[in-house]
Amino acid sequence: MSSSLAIRLYSEGHCENEGEPDAKRMGGSHYRGSTAALARQFEAVLIYSMRVTVDGFIADREGAFGWTVPNEEQFAFHIVQTRELGGFLCGRRLYETMLVWETDLSLRDDEAGAEFADVWCAIPKVVFSRTLDSVQGNARLAKASVAEEAAEALDATDKDVGIGGAGLAAAAIELGLVDELRMFRNPHVVGGGTPFLPPVTEDVPLDLIETRTFGSRVIYERYRRVRDDSD
């Protein structure tokens, strides 16, 4: 299978995912932030990462997201980020989309596809679903609330933990569980569809701690939630 097809399948899964850049290896990133953000960058955090349009949607009104297909530069960056994850909380759709990386050997036909498959398969996953009775691969069904499962996943690793699936991530954001938002902002406007972020009832202060512009002109933005001592 060609690397372009592997990249497309990866992107389709990450219409619901993505995890931490290696600036030295990949180049082109910039870090900035408050003293508190710098101090917390070494703590394990819960990350919600998606490819979005300029107007903040992860899919259009018909559920399409063809504009999200990353080029090889971005795919390599995603592999580095995914390698840094020690766990992943998945919505059902994301789990089912990404399962091919564990079951379809043709996705390993090129070096990039094989590398991503190895990295993704190694991550323990918790799947949230009201309809599934069982899951395959390195995954288990959620037994508790998203808050409890997130805490358990973070306690089980010294790495960061990802969360994917717009609905699941929205629930985690509403509960104040998400520590980082990572957006790959595509030069595209759709005017409606599935939003990256849910409505919130209170302001959520953020610190922009990293940006990068890819050759494709996609802009990566990494935000850390600013928490006070009571959080």
Coordinates of N, CA and C in Angstrom, one line a residue:
M1 N 0.8 -1.2 0.0 CA 0.0 0.0 0.0 C 0.9 1.2 0.0
S2 N 0.5 2.3 -0.7 CA 1.3 3.5 -0.8 C 1.2 4.3 0.5
S3 N 2.3 5.1 0.7 CA 2.3 5.9 1.9 C 1.2 6.9 1.9
S4 N 0.7 7.4 0.7 CA -0.4 8.3 0.7 C -1.7 7.7 1.2
L5 N -1.9 6.4 0.9 CA -3.1 5.8 1.5 C -3.0 5.6 3.0
A6 N -1.8 5.2 3.5 CA -1.6 5.1 4.9 C -1.8 6.5 5.6
I7 N -1.3 7.5 5.0 CA -1.5 8.9 5.5 C -3.0 9.2 5.6
R8 N -3.8 8.9 4.5 CA -5.2 9.2 4.5 C -5.9 8.4 5.6
L9 N -5.6 7.1 5.8 CA -6.3 6.3 6.8 C -5.9 6.9 8.2
Y10 N -4.7 7.3 8.4 CA -4.3 7.9 9.7 C -5.1 9.2 9.9
S11 N -5.2 10.0 8.9 CA -6.0 11.2 9.0 C -7.4 11.0 9.3
E12 N -8.0 10.0 8.7 CA -9.4 9.7 8.9 C -9.7 9.3 10.4
G13 N -8.7 8.5 10.9 CA -8.8 8.2 12.3 C -8.7 9.4 13.2
H14 N -7.8 10.3 12.8 CA -7.6 11.5 13.6 C -8.5 12.6 13.2
C15 N -9.6 12.4 12.5 CA -10.7 13.3 12.5 C -11.3 13.1 13.8
E16 N -10.8 12.1 14.6 CA -11.2 12.0 16.0 C -9.8 11.7 16.7
N17 N -8.1 12.3 16.3 CA -6.8 12.1 17.1 C -5.5 12.6 16.7
E18 N -4.5 12.9 17.6 CA -3.1 13.1 17.4 C -2.3 13.3 18.6
G19 N -0.7 13.4 19.5 CA 0.0 13.5 20.7 C 1.3 14.3 21.0
E20 N 3.0 14.5 21.1 CA 4.0 15.6 21.6 C 5.2 15.6 20.6
P21 N 5.5 16.8 20.1 CA 6.5 16.9 19.1 C 7.9 16.8 19.6
D22 N 8.8 16.2 18.8 CA 10.2 16.2 19.1 C 10.8 17.3 18.2
A23 N 11.0 18.5 18.9 CA 11.4 19.7 18.1 C 12.8 19.5 17.5
K24 N 13.6 18.8 18.2 CA 15.0 18.6 17.6 C 15.0 17.8 16.4
R25 N 14.2 16.7 16.4 CA 14.1 15.8 15.3 C 13.4 16.4 14.1
M26 N 12.2 17.0 14.4 CA 11.4 17.5 13.3 C 11.7 18.9 12.9
G27 N 12.2 19.8 13.8 CA 12.6 21.1 13.5 C 11.4 22.0 13.3
G28 N 11.6 23.3 13.3 CA 10.5 24.3 13.0 C 9.6 24.6 14.1
S29 N 9.7 24.1 15.3 CA 8.8 24.4 16.4 C 9.3 25.5 17.3
H30 N 8.4 26.1 18.0 CA 8.8 27.3 18.8 C 8.0 27.1 20.2
Y31 N 8.8 27.3 21.3 CA 8.1 27.1 22.6 C 8.1 28.5 23.3
R32 N 7.0 28.8 23.9 CA 6.8 30.0 24.7 C 5.8 29.7 25.8
G33 N 5.8 30.5 26.8 CA 4.8 30.3 27.8 C 5.2 30.8 29.2
S34 N 4.3 30.7 30.1 CA 4.5 31.3 31.5 C 5.4 30.3 32.2
T35 N 5.9 30.8 33.4 CA 6.7 30.0 34.3 C 6.0 28.8 34.7
A36 N 4.7 28.9 35.0 CA 3.9 27.8 35.4 C 3.7 26.8 34.3
A37 N 3.5 27.2 33.1 CA 3.4 26.3 32.0 C 4.7 25.6 31.8
L38 N 5.9 26.3 31.9 CA 7.2 25.6 31.7 C 7.4 24.6 32.8
A39 N 7.0 24.9 34.0 CA 7.1 23.9 35.1 C 6.3 22.7 34.9
R40 N 5.1 22.9 34.3 CA 4.2 21.7 34.2 C 4.4 20.9 32.9
Q41 N 5.3 21.4 32.0 CA 5.4 20.7 30.8 C 6.0 19.3 30.9
F42 N 6.6 19.0 32.1 CA 7.1 17.6 32.3 C 6.1 16.7 33.0
E43 N 5.0 17.2 33.4 CA 4.0 16.4 34.0 C 3.1 15.7 33.0
A44 N 2.7 14.5 33.3 CA 1.8 13.8 32.3 C 0.5 14.5 32.2
V45 N 0.0 14.7 31.0 CA -1.2 15.5 30.8 C -2.2 14.8 29.9
L46 N -3.5 15.2 29.9 CA -4.5 14.7 29.0 C -4.6 15.6 27.8
I47 N -4.4 15.1 26.6 CA -4.3 15.9 25.4 C -5.4 15.6 24.4
Y48 N -6.0 16.7 23.9 CA -7.0 16.6 22.8 C -6.4 17.2 21.6
S49 N -6.2 16.5 20.5 CA -5.5 17.0 19.3 C -6.3 16.6 18.1
M50 N -6.5 17.6 17.2 CA -7.3 17.4 16.0 C -6.8 18.3 14.9
R51 N -7.2 17.9 13.7 CA -7.0 18.8 12.5 C -8.3 19.6 12.3
V52 N -8.2 20.9 12.2 CA -9.4 21.8 12.2 C -9.3 22.7 11.0
T53 N -10.5 23.3 10.6 CA -10.5 24.4 9.6 C -10.2 25.7 10.3
V54 N -10.0 26.7 9.5 CA -9.8 28.0 10.1 C -10.9 28.5 11.0
D55 N -12.1 28.0 10.6 CA -13.3 28.4 11.4 C -13.6 27.4 12.5
G56 N -12.7 26.5 12.8 CA -12.8 25.6 14.0 C -13.6 24.4 13.9
F57 N -13.8 23.8 12.7 CA -14.6 22.6 12.5 C -13.6 21.4 12.2
I58 N -14.0 20.2 12.7 CA -13.2 19.0 12.4 C -13.9 18.2 11.2
A59 N -15.1 18.5 10.9 CA -15.8 17.9 9.7 C -16.8 18.9 9.3
D60 N -17.2 18.8 8.0 CA -18.2 19.7 7.5 C -19.6 19.3 7.8
R61 N -20.6 19.9 7.2 CA -22.0 19.6 7.5 C -22.4 18.2 7.1
E62 N -21.7 17.6 6.1 CA -22.0 16.3 5.6 C -21.1 15.2 6.3
G63 N -20.3 15.7 7.3 CA -19.4 14.8 8.0 C -18.1 14.5 7.2
A64 N -17.8 15.2 6.1 CA -16.6 15.0 5.3 C -15.4 15.8 5.9
F65 N -14.3 15.3 5.7 CA -13.1 16.0 6.2 C -11.9 15.7 5.3
G66 N -12.1 15.6 4.0 CA -11.0 15.3 3.1 C -9.9 16.3 3.1
W67 N -10.1 17.5 3.5 CA -9.1 18.5 3.7 C -8.1 18.2 4.8
T68 N -8.4 17.2 5.6 CA -7.5 16.9 6.7 C -6.3 16.0 6.4
V69 N -6.3 15.5 5.2 CA -5.2 14.5 4.9 C -3.9 15.1 5.0
P70 N -3.0 14.6 5.9 CA -1.7 15.2 6.1 C -0.7 14.8 5.0
N71 N 0.3 15.7 4.7 CA 1.3 15.3 3.8 C 2.4 14.5 4.6
E72 N 3.4 14.0 3.9 CA 4.4 13.2 4.6 C 5.1 13.9 5.7
E73 N 5.4 15.2 5.6 CA 6.0 15.9 6.7 C 5.1 15.9 7.9
Q74 N 3.8 16.1 7.7 CA 2.9 16.1 8.9 C 2.8 14.7 9.5
F75 N 2.7 13.7 8.6 CA 2.5 12.4 9.1 C 3.7 12.0 9.9
A76 N 4.9 12.3 9.6 CA 6.1 12.1 10.4 C 6.0 12.8 11.7
F77 N 5.5 14.0 11.7 CA 5.3 14.7 12.9 C 4.3 14.0 13.9
H78 N 3.2 13.5 13.3 CA 2.2 12.8 14.0 C 2.7 11.5 14.6
I79 N 3.6 10.8 13.9 CA 4.2 9.6 14.5 C 5.0 10.0 15.7
V80 N 5.8 11.0 15.6 CA 6.6 11.5 16.8 C 5.7 11.8 18.0
Q81 N 4.6 12.5 17.7 CA 3.6 12.8 18.8 C 3.0 11.6 19.4
T82 N 2.6 10.7 18.5 CA 1.9 9.5 19.0 C 2.8 8.6 19.8
R83 N 4.1 8.6 19.5 CA 5.1 7.8 20.2 C 5.2 8.3 21.6
E84 N 4.9 9.5 21.9 CA 5.0 10.1 23.2 C 3.8 9.8 24.1
L85 N 2.8 9.1 23.6 CA 1.6 8.8 24.4 C 1.7 7.5 25.2
G86 N 1.2 7.4 26.4 CA 1.2 6.2 27.2 C -0.1 5.6 27.4
G87 N -1.1 6.2 26.7 CA -2.5 5.7 26.8 C -3.4 6.6 25.9
F88 N -4.6 6.0 25.6 CA -5.5 6.8 24.8 C -6.9 6.4 25.1
L89 N -7.8 7.4 25.3 CA -9.2 7.3 25.5 C -9.9 7.5 24.2
C90 N -10.7 6.5 23.7 CA -11.3 6.6 22.4 C -12.8 6.5 22.5
G91 N -13.4 7.3 21.6 CA -14.8 7.1 21.3 C -15.0 5.9 20.4
R92 N -16.2 5.4 20.3 CA -16.4 4.2 19.4 C -15.9 4.4 18.0
R93 N -16.3 5.5 17.4 CA -16.0 5.7 16.0 C -14.5 5.8 15.7
L94 N -13.8 6.5 16.6 CA -12.4 6.6 16.5 C -11.8 5.2 16.6
Y95 N -12.2 4.4 17.6 CA -11.7 3.1 17.8 C -11.9 2.2 16.6
E96 N -13.1 2.2 16.0 CA -13.4 1.4 14.8 C -12.6 1.9 13.6
T97 N -12.4 3.2 13.4 CA -11.6 3.7 12.3 C -10.2 3.3 12.4
M98 N -9.6 3.4 13.6 CA -8.2 3.2 13.8 C -7.8 1.7 14.0
L99 N -8.8 0.8 14.1 CA -8.6 -0.6 14.3 C -7.8 -1.2 13.1
V100 N -8.0 -0.6 11.9 CA -7.3 -1.2 10.8 C -5.8 -1.2 10.9
W101 N -5.3 -0.3 11.8 CA -3.8 -0.3 12.0 C -3.4 -1.5 12.7
E102 N -4.3 -2.2 13.4 CA -3.9 -3.4 14.2 C -4.3 -4.7 13.4
T103 N -5.1 -4.6 12.4 CA -5.7 -5.7 11.7 C -5.3 -5.8 10.2
D104 N -5.0 -4.7 9.6 CA -4.7 -4.7 8.1 C -3.2 -4.7 7.9
L105 N -2.6 -5.8 7.5 CA -1.1 -5.8 7.3 C -0.7 -5.0 6.1
S106 N -1.6 -4.7 5.2 CA -1.2 -3.9 4.0 C -0.8 -2.5 4.4
L107 N -1.2 -2.0 5.5 CA -0.9 -0.7 6.0 C 0.6 -0.6 6.4
R108 N 1.3 -1.8 6.5 CA 2.7 -1.8 6.9 C 3.6 -1.9 5.6
D109 N 3.0 -1.7 4.5 CA 3.8 -2.0 3.2 C 4.9 -0.9 3.0
D110 N 4.8 0.2 3.6 CA 5.9 1.2 3.5 C 6.4 1.6 4.9
E111 N 7.5 2.2 4.9 CA 8.2 2.5 6.2 C 7.4 3.3 7.1
A112 N 6.8 4.4 6.6 CA 6.0 5.3 7.5 C 4.8 4.6 8.0
G113 N 4.1 3.8 7.2 CA 2.9 3.1 7.6 C 3.2 2.1 8.7
A114 N 4.3 1.4 8.5 CA 4.8 0.3 9.5 C 5.1 1.0 10.8
E115 N 5.8 2.1 10.7 CA 6.3 2.8 11.9 C 5.0 3.3 12.7
F116 N 4.1 3.9 12.0 CA 2.9 4.4 12.8 C 2.1 3.2 13.3
A117 N 1.9 2.1 12.6 CA 1.2 1.0 13.1 C 1.8 0.4 14.3
D118 N 3.2 0.3 14.4 CA 3.9 -0.2 15.5 C 3.6 0.7 16.7
V119 N 3.7 2.0 16.5 CA 3.5 3.0 17.6 C 2.1 3.0 18.1
W120 N 1.1 3.0 17.2 CA -0.3 3.0 17.6 C -0.7 1.7 18.3
C121 N -0.3 0.6 17.8 CA -0.7 -0.7 18.4 C -0.1 -0.8 19.8
A122 N 1.0 -0.2 20.1 CA 1.7 -0.3 21.4 C 0.9 0.4 22.5
I123 N 0.1 1.4 22.1 CA -0.6 2.2 23.1 C -1.8 1.5 23.7
P124 N -1.9 1.4 25.0 CA -3.1 0.9 25.7 C -4.3 1.8 25.4
K125 N -5.4 1.3 25.1 CA -6.6 2.1 24.7 C -7.8 1.8 25.6
V126 N -8.6 2.8 25.9 CA -9.8 2.6 26.6 C -10.9 3.1 25.7
V127 N -11.9 2.2 25.4 CA -12.9 2.5 24.4 C -14.2 2.8 25.1
F128 N -14.8 4.0 24.9 CA -16.1 4.3 25.4 C -17.2 4.1 24.4
S129 N -18.1 3.2 24.7 CA -19.2 2.8 23.8 C -20.4 2.3 24.5
R130 N -21.6 2.7 24.0 CA -22.8 2.1 24.6 C -23.3 0.9 23.8
T131 N -22.6 0.6 22.7 CA -23.1 -0.5 21.8 C -22.2 -1.6 21.7
L132 N -20.9 -1.5 21.9 CA -19.9 -2.5 21.7 C -19.9 -3.4 22.9
D133 N -19.9 -4.8 22.7 CA -19.7 -5.7 23.7 C -18.3 -6.1 24.0
S134 N -17.4 -6.0 23.0 CA -16.0 -6.3 23.1 C -15.2 -5.5 22.1
V135 N -13.9 -5.5 22.4 CA -13.0 -4.7 21.5 C -11.8 -5.6 21.2
Q136 N -11.0 -5.3 20.2 CA -9.9 -6.0 19.8 C -8.6 -5.2 20.0
G137 N -7.5 -5.9 19.8 CA -6.2 -5.3 19.9 C -5.9 -4.9 21.3
N138 N -5.0 -3.9 21.4 CA -4.5 -3.4 22.7 C -5.5 -2.4 23.3
A139 N -6.7 -2.9 23.6 CA -7.8 -2.0 24.0 C -8.7 -2.8 25.0
R140 N -9.5 -2.0 25.8 CA -10.5 -2.6 26.6 C -11.7 -1.6 26.7
L141 N -12.8 -2.1 27.0 CA -14.0 -1.2 27.1 C -13.9 -0.4 28.5
A142 N -14.4 0.8 28.4 CA -14.4 1.6 29.7 C -15.3 1.0 30.7
K143 N -14.9 0.9 31.9 CA -15.7 0.4 33.0 C -16.2 1.5 33.9
A144 N -15.7 2.7 33.8 CA -16.1 3.8 34.7 C -16.3 5.0 33.9
S145 N -16.5 6.1 34.6 CA -16.7 7.4 34.0 C -15.5 7.9 33.3
V146 N -15.6 8.9 32.4 CA -14.5 9.5 31.7 C -13.5 10.1 32.7
A147 N -14.0 10.7 33.8 CA -13.0 11.3 34.8 C -12.2 10.2 35.5
E148 N -12.9 9.1 35.8 CA -12.2 8.0 36.5 C -11.2 7.3 35.5
E149 N -11.6 7.1 34.3 CA -10.8 6.4 33.3 C -9.6 7.3 33.0
A150 N -9.8 8.6 32.9 CA -8.7 9.5 32.6 C -7.6 9.4 33.7
A151 N -8.1 9.5 35.0 CA -7.2 9.4 36.1 C -6.5 8.1 36.1
E152 N -7.1 7.0 35.9 CA -6.5 5.7 35.9 C -5.4 5.6 34.8
A153 N -5.8 6.1 33.6 CA -4.8 6.1 32.5 C -3.6 6.9 32.8
L154 N -3.7 8.1 33.4 CA -2.6 8.9 33.7 C -1.8 8.3 34.8
D155 N -2.4 7.6 35.8 CA -1.7 7.0 36.9 C -0.9 5.8 36.4
A156 N -1.3 5.2 35.3 CA -0.7 4.0 34.8 C 0.6 4.2 33.9
T157 N 0.9 5.5 33.7 CA 2.0 5.8 32.8 C 2.7 7.0 33.2
D158 N 4.0 7.2 32.8 CA 4.6 8.5 33.1 C 4.6 9.3 31.8
K159 N 3.9 8.8 30.8 CA 3.8 9.6 29.5 C 2.4 10.3 29.5
D160 N 2.2 11.2 28.5 CA 1.0 11.8 28.3 C -0.1 10.9 27.8
V161 N -1.4 11.2 28.0 CA -2.5 10.4 27.5 C -3.3 11.2 26.5
G162 N -3.7 10.6 25.4 CA -4.5 11.3 24.4 C -6.0 11.0 24.6
I163 N -6.9 11.8 24.1 CA -8.3 11.5 24.1 C -8.8 11.9 22.7
G164 N -9.7 11.1 22.1 CA -10.1 11.3 20.8 C -11.6 10.9 20.6
G165 N -12.2 11.5 19.6 CA -13.6 11.4 19.4 C -14.2 12.7 19.9
A166 N -14.9 13.4 19.1 CA -15.4 14.8 19.4 C -16.3 14.7 20.6
G167 N -17.2 13.8 20.7 CA -18.1 13.7 21.8 C -17.5 13.4 23.1
L168 N -16.6 12.4 23.1 CA -15.9 12.1 24.3 C -15.0 13.2 24.8
A169 N -14.3 13.9 23.8 CA -13.4 15.0 24.2 C -14.2 16.1 24.7
A170 N -15.4 16.4 24.2 CA -16.3 17.5 24.7 C -16.7 17.2 26.1
A171 N -17.0 16.0 26.4 CA -17.4 15.6 27.8 C -16.2 15.9 28.8
A172 N -15.0 15.5 28.3 CA -13.8 15.7 29.1 C -13.5 17.2 29.3
I173 N -13.7 18.0 28.3 CA -13.4 19.4 28.4 C -14.4 20.1 29.3
E174 N -15.7 19.7 29.2 CA -16.7 20.2 30.1 C -16.5 19.9 31.6
L175 N -15.8 18.8 31.8 CA -15.4 18.4 33.2 C -14.1 19.0 33.6
G176 N -13.4 19.7 32.7 CA -12.1 20.3 33.1 C -11.0 19.4 33.1
L177 N -11.1 18.2 32.4 CA -10.1 17.2 32.5 C -8.9 17.4 31.5
V178 N -9.2 18.1 30.4 CA -8.2 18.2 29.3 C -7.2 19.3 29.7
D179 N -5.9 18.9 29.6 CA -4.8 19.9 30.0 C -4.3 20.6 28.8
E180 N -4.3 19.9 27.6 CA -3.7 20.5 26.4 C -4.7 20.4 25.2
L181 N -4.7 21.4 24.4 CA -5.4 21.4 23.1 C -4.4 21.6 22.1
R182 N -4.4 20.7 21.1 CA -3.5 20.8 19.9 C -4.3 20.8 18.7
M183 N -4.1 21.9 17.9 CA -4.8 22.1 16.6 C -3.9 22.1 15.5
F184 N -4.2 21.4 14.4 CA -3.6 21.5 13.1 C -4.5 22.3 12.2
R185 N -4.3 23.6 12.2 CA -5.3 24.5 11.5 C -5.0 24.5 10.0
N186 N -6.0 24.0 9.3 CA -5.9 23.9 7.8 C -6.4 25.2 7.2
P187 N -5.9 25.7 6.1 CA -6.3 26.9 5.4 C -7.6 26.5 4.6
H188 N -8.7 26.4 5.3 CA -10.0 25.9 4.7 C -11.1 26.4 5.6
V189 N -12.2 26.9 5.0 CA -13.4 27.3 5.8 C -14.6 26.5 5.3
V190 N -15.3 25.9 6.2 CA -16.5 25.1 5.8 C -17.8 25.7 6.3
G191 N -17.8 26.7 7.2 CA -19.0 27.4 7.6 C -20.0 26.7 8.5
G192 N -19.6 25.4 8.9 CA -20.5 24.6 9.8 C -20.1 23.2 9.8
G193 N -20.6 22.4 10.7 CA -20.3 21.0 10.8 C -20.0 20.6 12.3
T194 N -19.1 19.7 12.5 CA -18.7 19.3 13.8 C -17.6 20.2 14.4
P195 N -17.9 20.9 15.5 CA -16.9 21.8 16.0 C -15.8 21.1 16.8
F196 N -14.6 21.7 16.8 CA -13.5 21.1 17.6 C -13.8 21.2 19.0
L197 N -14.4 22.3 19.5 CA -14.7 22.6 20.9 C -16.1 22.6 21.2
P198 N -16.6 22.2 22.4 CA -18.0 22.3 22.7 C -18.2 23.7 23.3
P199 N -19.5 24.1 23.5 CA -19.8 25.3 24.2 C -19.4 25.1 25.7
V200 N -18.9 26.2 26.3 CA -18.5 26.1 27.7 C -19.3 27.2 28.4
T201 N -19.5 26.9 29.7 CA -20.3 27.9 30.5 C -19.4 28.9 31.3
E202 N -18.1 28.6 31.3 CA -17.1 29.5 31.9 C -15.9 29.6 31.0
D203 N -15.2 30.8 31.1 CA -14.0 31.0 30.4 C -12.9 29.9 30.7
V204 N -12.2 29.5 29.7 CA -11.1 28.6 30.0 C -9.8 29.2 29.6
P205 N -9.0 29.7 30.5 CA -7.7 30.4 30.2 C -6.7 29.4 29.6
L206 N -6.0 29.8 28.5 CA -5.0 29.0 27.9 C -3.7 29.7 27.7
D207 N -2.7 29.0 27.6 CA -1.4 29.6 27.3 C -0.9 28.9 26.0
L208 N -0.6 29.7 25.0 CA 0.0 29.2 23.8 C 1.5 28.9 24.0
I209 N 1.8 27.6 24.0 CA 3.2 27.2 24.3 C 4.0 26.7 23.1
E210 N 3.4 26.5 22.0 CA 4.1 26.1 20.8 C 3.4 26.3 19.6
T211 N 4.1 26.7 18.5 CA 3.5 26.8 17.2 C 4.5 26.3 16.2
R212 N 3.9 25.9 15.0 CA 4.8 25.5 13.9 C 4.0 25.6 12.6
T213 N 4.6 26.1 11.6 CA 4.0 26.2 10.3 C 4.7 25.2 9.3
F214 N 3.8 24.2 8.8 CA 4.4 23.2 7.9 C 4.5 23.8 6.5
G215 N 5.2 23.1 5.6 CA 5.4 23.5 4.3 C 4.1 23.6 3.5
S216 N 3.1 22.8 4.0 CA 1.7 22.8 3.3 C 0.9 24.0 3.8
R217 N 1.5 24.8 4.7 CA 0.9 26.0 5.3 C -0.2 25.7 6.4
V218 N -0.2 24.4 6.8 CA -1.0 24.1 7.9 C -0.2 24.6 9.2
I219 N -1.0 25.2 10.1 CA -0.4 25.8 11.3 C -0.7 24.9 12.5
Y220 N 0.3 24.5 13.2 CA 0.1 23.7 14.4 C 0.1 24.7 15.6
E221 N -0.9 24.6 16.5 CA -1.0 25.4 17.7 C -1.2 24.5 18.9
R222 N -0.4 24.7 19.9 CA -0.4 23.9 21.1 C -0.7 24.8 22.3
Y223 N -1.8 24.5 23.0 CA -2.3 25.4 24.1 C -2.3 24.5 25.4
R224 N -1.8 25.1 26.5 CA -1.9 24.5 27.8 C -2.9 25.2 28.6
R225 N -3.8 24.5 29.3 CA -4.8 25.1 30.1 C -4.1 25.7 31.3
V226 N -4.4 26.9 31.7 CA -3.9 27.6 32.8 C -4.7 27.3 34.0
R227 N -4.1 26.6 35.0 CA -4.9 26.2 36.2 C -4.4 26.9 37.4
D228 N -5.3 27.3 38.3 CA -4.9 27.9 39.5 C -4.7 26.8 40.6
D229 N -4.3 27.2 41.8 CA -3.9 26.2 42.8 C -5.1 25.3 43.2
S230 N -6.3 25.8 43.0 CA -7.5 25.0 43.4 C -7.9 23.9 42.4
D231 N -7.3 24.0 41.2 CA -7.6 23.0 40.2 C -7.0 21.6 40.5

